[in-house]
Short mmCIF file of C-alpha atoms and ligand atoms in Angstrom, two decimals:
data_model
loop_
_atom_site.label_atom_id
_atom_site.label_comp_id
_atom_site.label_asym_id
_atom_site.label_seq_id
_atom_site.Cartn_x
_atom_site.Cartn_y
_atom_site.Cartn_z
CA UNK A 1 -5.28 20.19 -0.09
CA UNK A 2 -3.87 20.83 -3.42
CA UNK A 3 -4.53 17.66 -5.23
CA UNK A 4 -5.11 18.23 -9.04
CA UNK A 5 -6.61 15.59 -11.54
CA UNK A 6 -4.60 15.66 -14.77
CA UNK A 7 -5.80 12.92 -17.03
CA UNK A 8 -6.99 9.16 -17.29
CA UNK A 9 -6.35 6.26 -19.61
CA UNK A 10 -7.04 2.70 -20.19
CA UNK A 11 -4.43 0.32 -18.37
CA UNK A 12 -4.74 -3.44 -19.39
CA UNK A 13 -3.27 -5.45 -16.67
CA UNK A 14 -2.94 -9.44 -16.23
CA UNK A 15 -6.36 -9.47 -14.40
CA UNK A 16 -8.58 -6.76 -15.90
CA UNK A 17 -8.34 -3.64 -17.91
CA UNK A 18 -8.36 -1.02 -15.37
CA UNK A 19 -8.81 2.91 -15.80
CA UNK A 20 -5.63 4.87 -14.37
CA UNK A 21 -6.54 8.36 -13.05
CA UNK A 22 -3.33 10.66 -12.49
CA UNK A 23 -3.26 13.38 -9.77
CA UNK A 24 -0.61 16.07 -8.97
CA UNK A 25 -0.27 17.27 -5.40
CA UNK A 26 0.81 20.88 -6.40
CA UNK A 27 2.18 21.27 -2.57
CA UNK A 28 4.89 18.49 -2.75
CA UNK A 29 5.01 17.88 -6.75
CA UNK A 30 4.40 14.20 -6.05
CA UNK A 31 2.28 12.41 -8.75
CA UNK A 32 -0.36 9.93 -7.35
CA UNK A 33 -2.30 7.47 -9.31
CA UNK A 34 -5.76 5.90 -8.97
CA UNK A 35 -6.43 2.55 -10.34
CA UNK A 36 -10.32 1.80 -10.99
CA UNK A 37 -12.46 -0.86 -12.38
CA UNK A 38 -15.92 -0.71 -13.11
CA UNK A 39 -18.55 2.37 -11.92
CA UNK A 40 -17.09 3.29 -8.75
CA UNK A 41 -19.09 6.20 -8.04
CA UNK A 42 -22.10 6.34 -5.63
CA UNK A 43 -23.79 3.13 -4.71
CA UNK A 44 -22.42 0.49 -2.33
CA UNK A 45 -18.99 0.71 -1.00
CA UNK A 46 -16.21 -0.07 -3.15
CA UNK A 47 -13.69 -2.72 -2.53
CA UNK A 48 -10.38 -0.78 -2.09
CA UNK A 49 -6.87 -0.47 -1.44
CA UNK A 50 -4.95 2.52 -0.20
CA UNK A 51 -0.97 1.24 -1.14
CA UNK A 52 1.92 3.18 -0.45
CA UNK A 53 4.67 3.02 -3.02
CA UNK A 54 7.36 0.50 -2.44
CA UNK A 55 9.73 0.30 -5.57
CA UNK A 56 11.83 -2.49 -4.22
CA UNK A 57 8.69 -4.75 -3.39
CA UNK A 58 6.09 -3.37 -5.93
CA UNK A 59 8.51 -3.15 -9.00
CA UNK A 60 11.75 -4.95 -8.30
CA UNK A 61 10.32 -8.22 -6.90
CA UNK A 62 11.85 -7.81 -3.50
CA UNK A 63 11.08 -10.52 -0.73
CA UNK A 64 12.24 -8.31 2.25
CA UNK A 65 8.56 -6.95 2.62
CA UNK A 66 4.84 -8.08 1.42
CA UNK A 67 4.05 -5.03 -0.48
CA UNK A 68 4.52 -6.34 -4.04
CA UNK A 69 2.30 -9.47 -2.87
CA UNK A 70 -0.37 -7.32 -1.46
CA UNK A 71 -0.36 -5.27 -4.53
CA UNK A 72 -1.04 -8.03 -6.88
CA UNK A 73 -3.49 -9.71 -4.68
CA UNK A 74 -5.60 -6.65 -4.11
CA UNK A 75 -5.78 -6.05 -7.85
CA UNK A 76 -6.91 -9.62 -8.52
CA UNK A 77 -9.73 -9.17 -5.65
CA UNK A 78 -10.83 -6.32 -7.54
CA UNK A 79 -10.81 -7.74 -10.77
CA UNK A 80 -12.90 -10.88 -9.23
CA UNK A 81 -15.20 -8.44 -7.74
CA UNK A 82 -15.67 -6.63 -11.05
CA UNK A 83 -15.60 -3.13 -9.12
CA UNK A 84 -12.93 -1.37 -7.10
CA UNK A 85 -10.38 1.38 -6.51
CA UNK A 86 -6.54 1.16 -5.75
CA UNK A 87 -4.74 4.45 -4.85
CA UNK A 88 -0.96 4.26 -5.36
CA UNK A 89 0.27 6.82 -3.31
CA UNK A 90 3.94 8.20 -3.70
CA UNK A 91 5.21 7.83 -0.22
CA UNK A 92 8.09 5.46 -0.42
CA UNK A 93 9.45 3.74 2.50
CA UNK A 94 6.62 4.89 4.79
CA UNK A 95 7.41 8.33 4.01
CA UNK A 96 11.03 8.58 4.37
CA UNK A 97 11.84 8.22 0.83
CA UNK A 98 13.89 5.56 -1.30
CA UNK A 99 17.26 6.58 -0.21
CA UNK A 100 16.46 6.77 3.38
CA UNK A 101 14.68 3.24 3.04
CA UNK A 102 17.88 1.97 1.57
CA UNK A 103 19.70 3.38 4.50
CA UNK A 104 17.14 1.54 7.10
CA UNK A 105 17.55 -1.58 5.26
CA UNK A 106 21.23 -1.23 5.52
CA UNK A 107 20.71 -0.86 9.30
CA UNK A 108 18.38 -3.92 9.30
CA UNK A 109 21.28 -5.69 7.56
CA UNK A 110 23.25 -5.21 10.84
CA UNK A 111 20.52 -6.20 13.16
CA UNK A 112 18.18 -3.31 13.76
CA UNK A 113 14.20 -4.02 13.02
CA UNK A 114 12.32 -2.16 10.77
CA UNK A 115 11.06 0.52 13.52
CA UNK A 116 14.61 0.90 14.99
CA UNK A 117 16.11 1.32 11.86
CA UNK A 118 13.72 4.62 11.18
CA UNK A 119 14.29 5.60 14.66
CA UNK A 120 18.17 5.52 14.31
CA UNK A 121 17.90 7.73 11.25
CA UNK A 122 15.82 10.26 13.29
CA UNK A 123 12.50 9.42 11.48
CA UNK A 124 9.38 8.16 13.13
CA UNK A 125 8.51 4.57 12.59
CA UNK A 126 5.54 5.77 10.10
CA UNK A 127 5.70 9.06 8.67
CA UNK A 128 2.97 8.60 5.83
CA UNK A 129 -0.25 10.99 5.54
CA UNK A 130 -3.51 9.81 4.11
CA UNK A 131 -5.09 13.44 3.52
CA UNK A 132 -4.42 13.10 -0.17
CA UNK A 133 -6.88 10.36 -0.34
CA UNK A 134 -9.97 12.29 0.44
CA UNK A 135 -9.82 14.53 -2.74
CA UNK A 136 -8.98 11.73 -5.09
CA UNK A 137 -11.70 9.63 -3.92
CA UNK A 138 -14.11 12.58 -4.28
CA UNK A 139 -13.05 13.02 -7.70
CA UNK A 140 -13.73 9.64 -8.46
CA UNK A 141 -17.32 9.45 -6.38
CA UNK A 142 -16.27 6.88 -3.99
CA UNK A 143 -18.58 7.27 -1.17
CA UNK A 144 -17.41 4.32 0.81
CA UNK A 145 -14.52 2.02 1.18
CA UNK A 146 -14.18 -1.92 1.99
CA UNK A 147 -10.51 -1.45 2.85
CA UNK A 148 -7.90 -4.20 2.12
CA UNK A 149 -5.16 -3.76 4.73
CA UNK A 150 -3.97 -5.42 7.87
CA UNK A 151 -3.00 -1.92 9.55
CA UNK A 152 -5.65 -0.66 11.89
CA UNK A 153 -3.68 2.60 11.99
CA UNK A 154 -4.20 3.06 8.34
CA UNK A 155 -8.11 2.57 8.89
CA UNK A 156 -7.96 5.14 11.83
CA UNK A 157 -6.10 7.59 9.80
CA UNK A 158 -8.53 7.38 6.71
CA UNK A 159 -11.48 7.75 9.04
CA UNK A 160 -10.09 10.93 10.73
CA UNK A 161 -9.44 12.45 7.23
CA UNK A 162 -12.98 11.94 6.36
CA UNK A 163 -13.00 8.45 4.30
CA UNK A 164 -15.93 6.38 4.95
CA UNK A 165 -14.19 3.08 5.69
CA UNK A 166 -17.18 0.53 5.92
CA UNK A 167 -15.20 -2.44 6.59
CA UNK A 168 -11.39 -3.95 7.15
CA UNK A 169 -10.65 -6.92 4.72
CA UNK A 170 -7.54 -8.50 5.64
CA UNK A 171 -4.85 -8.85 2.98
CA UNK A 172 -2.35 -11.45 4.27
CA UNK A 173 -0.39 -12.90 1.54
CA UNK A 174 3.43 -13.02 0.66
CA UNK A 175 4.92 -14.53 3.64
CA UNK A 176 8.63 -15.95 2.95
CA UNK A 177 11.88 -16.72 4.80
CA UNK A 178 13.19 -13.32 4.16
CA UNK A 179 10.29 -11.14 5.45
CA UNK A 180 9.18 -13.52 8.30
CA UNK A 181 11.03 -11.06 11.24
CA UNK A 182 9.98 -8.04 9.32
CA UNK A 183 5.99 -9.18 9.40
CA UNK A 184 6.44 -10.29 12.71
CA UNK A 185 7.74 -6.91 13.93
CA UNK A 186 4.96 -5.12 12.07
CA UNK A 187 2.64 -7.14 14.15
CA UNK A 188 4.50 -6.75 17.23
CA UNK A 189 5.48 -2.84 17.22
CA UNK A 190 3.20 -1.33 14.36
CA UNK A 191 0.09 -3.01 15.25
CA UNK A 192 -0.80 -5.13 12.18
CA UNK A 193 -3.47 -7.32 12.65
CA UNK A 194 -2.22 -10.61 11.10
CA UNK A 195 -1.06 -13.90 12.35
CA UNK A 196 1.96 -15.86 10.70
CA UNK A 197 -0.60 -18.81 10.44
CA UNK A 198 -3.11 -16.42 8.16
CA UNK A 199 -0.20 -16.06 5.34
CA UNK A 200 -0.38 -17.87 2.20
CA UNK A 201 3.08 -19.11 1.72
CA UNK A 202 4.86 -16.74 -0.99
CA UNK A 203 6.06 -19.85 -2.83
CA UNK A 204 2.25 -20.74 -3.14
CA UNK A 205 1.45 -17.57 -4.92
CA UNK A 206 1.51 -17.01 -8.31
CA UNK A 207 3.18 -13.47 -8.85
CA UNK A 208 2.20 -13.37 -12.66
CA UNK A 209 5.36 -11.85 -13.51
N1 GTP B 1 11.05 2.80 6.25
C1 GTP B 1 10.75 1.62 5.91
N2 GTP B 1 9.75 1.61 4.94
C2 GTP B 1 9.37 0.36 4.64
C3 GTP B 1 10.28 -0.98 4.97
N3 GTP B 1 9.48 -2.01 4.44
C4 GTP B 1 8.73 -1.58 3.72
N4 GTP B 1 8.54 -0.20 3.78
C5 GTP B 1 7.39 0.72 3.11
O1 GTP B 1 6.25 0.48 3.85
C6 GTP B 1 5.18 0.94 3.13
C7 GTP B 1 4.21 -0.06 3.24
O2 GTP B 1 3.62 -0.26 4.58
P1 GTP B 1 3.45 -1.28 5.43
O3 GTP B 1 3.82 -1.30 6.73
O4 GTP B 1 4.38 -2.66 4.79
O5 GTP B 1 1.91 -1.86 5.26
P2 GTP B 1 0.80 -0.90 5.47
O6 GTP B 1 0.57 -0.20 4.03
O7 GTP B 1 0.86 -0.12 6.83
O8 GTP B 1 -0.51 -1.98 5.67
P3 GTP B 1 -1.10 -2.82 4.83
O9 GTP B 1 -2.18 -2.02 4.26
O10 GTP B 1 -1.66 -3.83 5.66
O11 GTP B 1 -0.06 -3.22 3.73
C8 GTP B 1 5.53 1.20 1.62
O12 GTP B 1 5.86 2.61 1.64
C9 GTP B 1 7.03 0.44 1.90
O13 GTP B 1 8.04 1.26 0.97
C10 GTP B 1 11.44 -0.66 6.03
O14 GTP B 1 11.91 -1.77 6.39
N5 GTP B 1 11.52 0.73 6.39
ZN1 ZN B 2 7.71 -3.04 0.54
#
């Protein structure tokens, strides 16, 4: 693994002032980021989120998915806890990249679901890797994660890569009329552990932006 720490800085956010740590993956040239709050090294397991890039949801307010809502909810919970870490991994579109995700969305506009669209483009349903997390967490001194996710495959993949996930914390937020079918597909085909009844309706969520 060729993850190299580059630099850290303060990052004031609406919920707290986090520290942003920048890493370079020398093998791929990708730039990954960790956001931390409080002392995350050693001690008790840390509340954490491993978030994969979604430009459309995280930055452009898209309602097609739940990513932006989850990102904000995770940062808010970390701020409430006063201690935590969020890894922001640059693996857009479940690892197929932004332009292929737009191609996949185009197929979804014509009736394919999120898994079928990837497959029609010749990709697996989920091409992400989590082995970059271990060196990032090691650098930060994090020894255990209470992981905010609905995705049991993410827990398994991180565990296989040597991350000590001590607990799964559900992160169900952002349901809206535009992503209801997408979220049902994730639960049905990708194994995400969530029932639509668990969700806070998007219109009840203050996105703070
Ligand atoms: N290829 C593709 N990628 C998508 C689509 N919708 C969201 N994504 C990407 O999916 C990734 C987020 O994965 P999700 O399946 O939403 O959630 P997760 O990270 O597996 O699970 P959680 O931890 O519960 O959020 C981001 O990289 C998004 O860019 C889609 O329809 N097609
Ligand atoms: Zn998304």
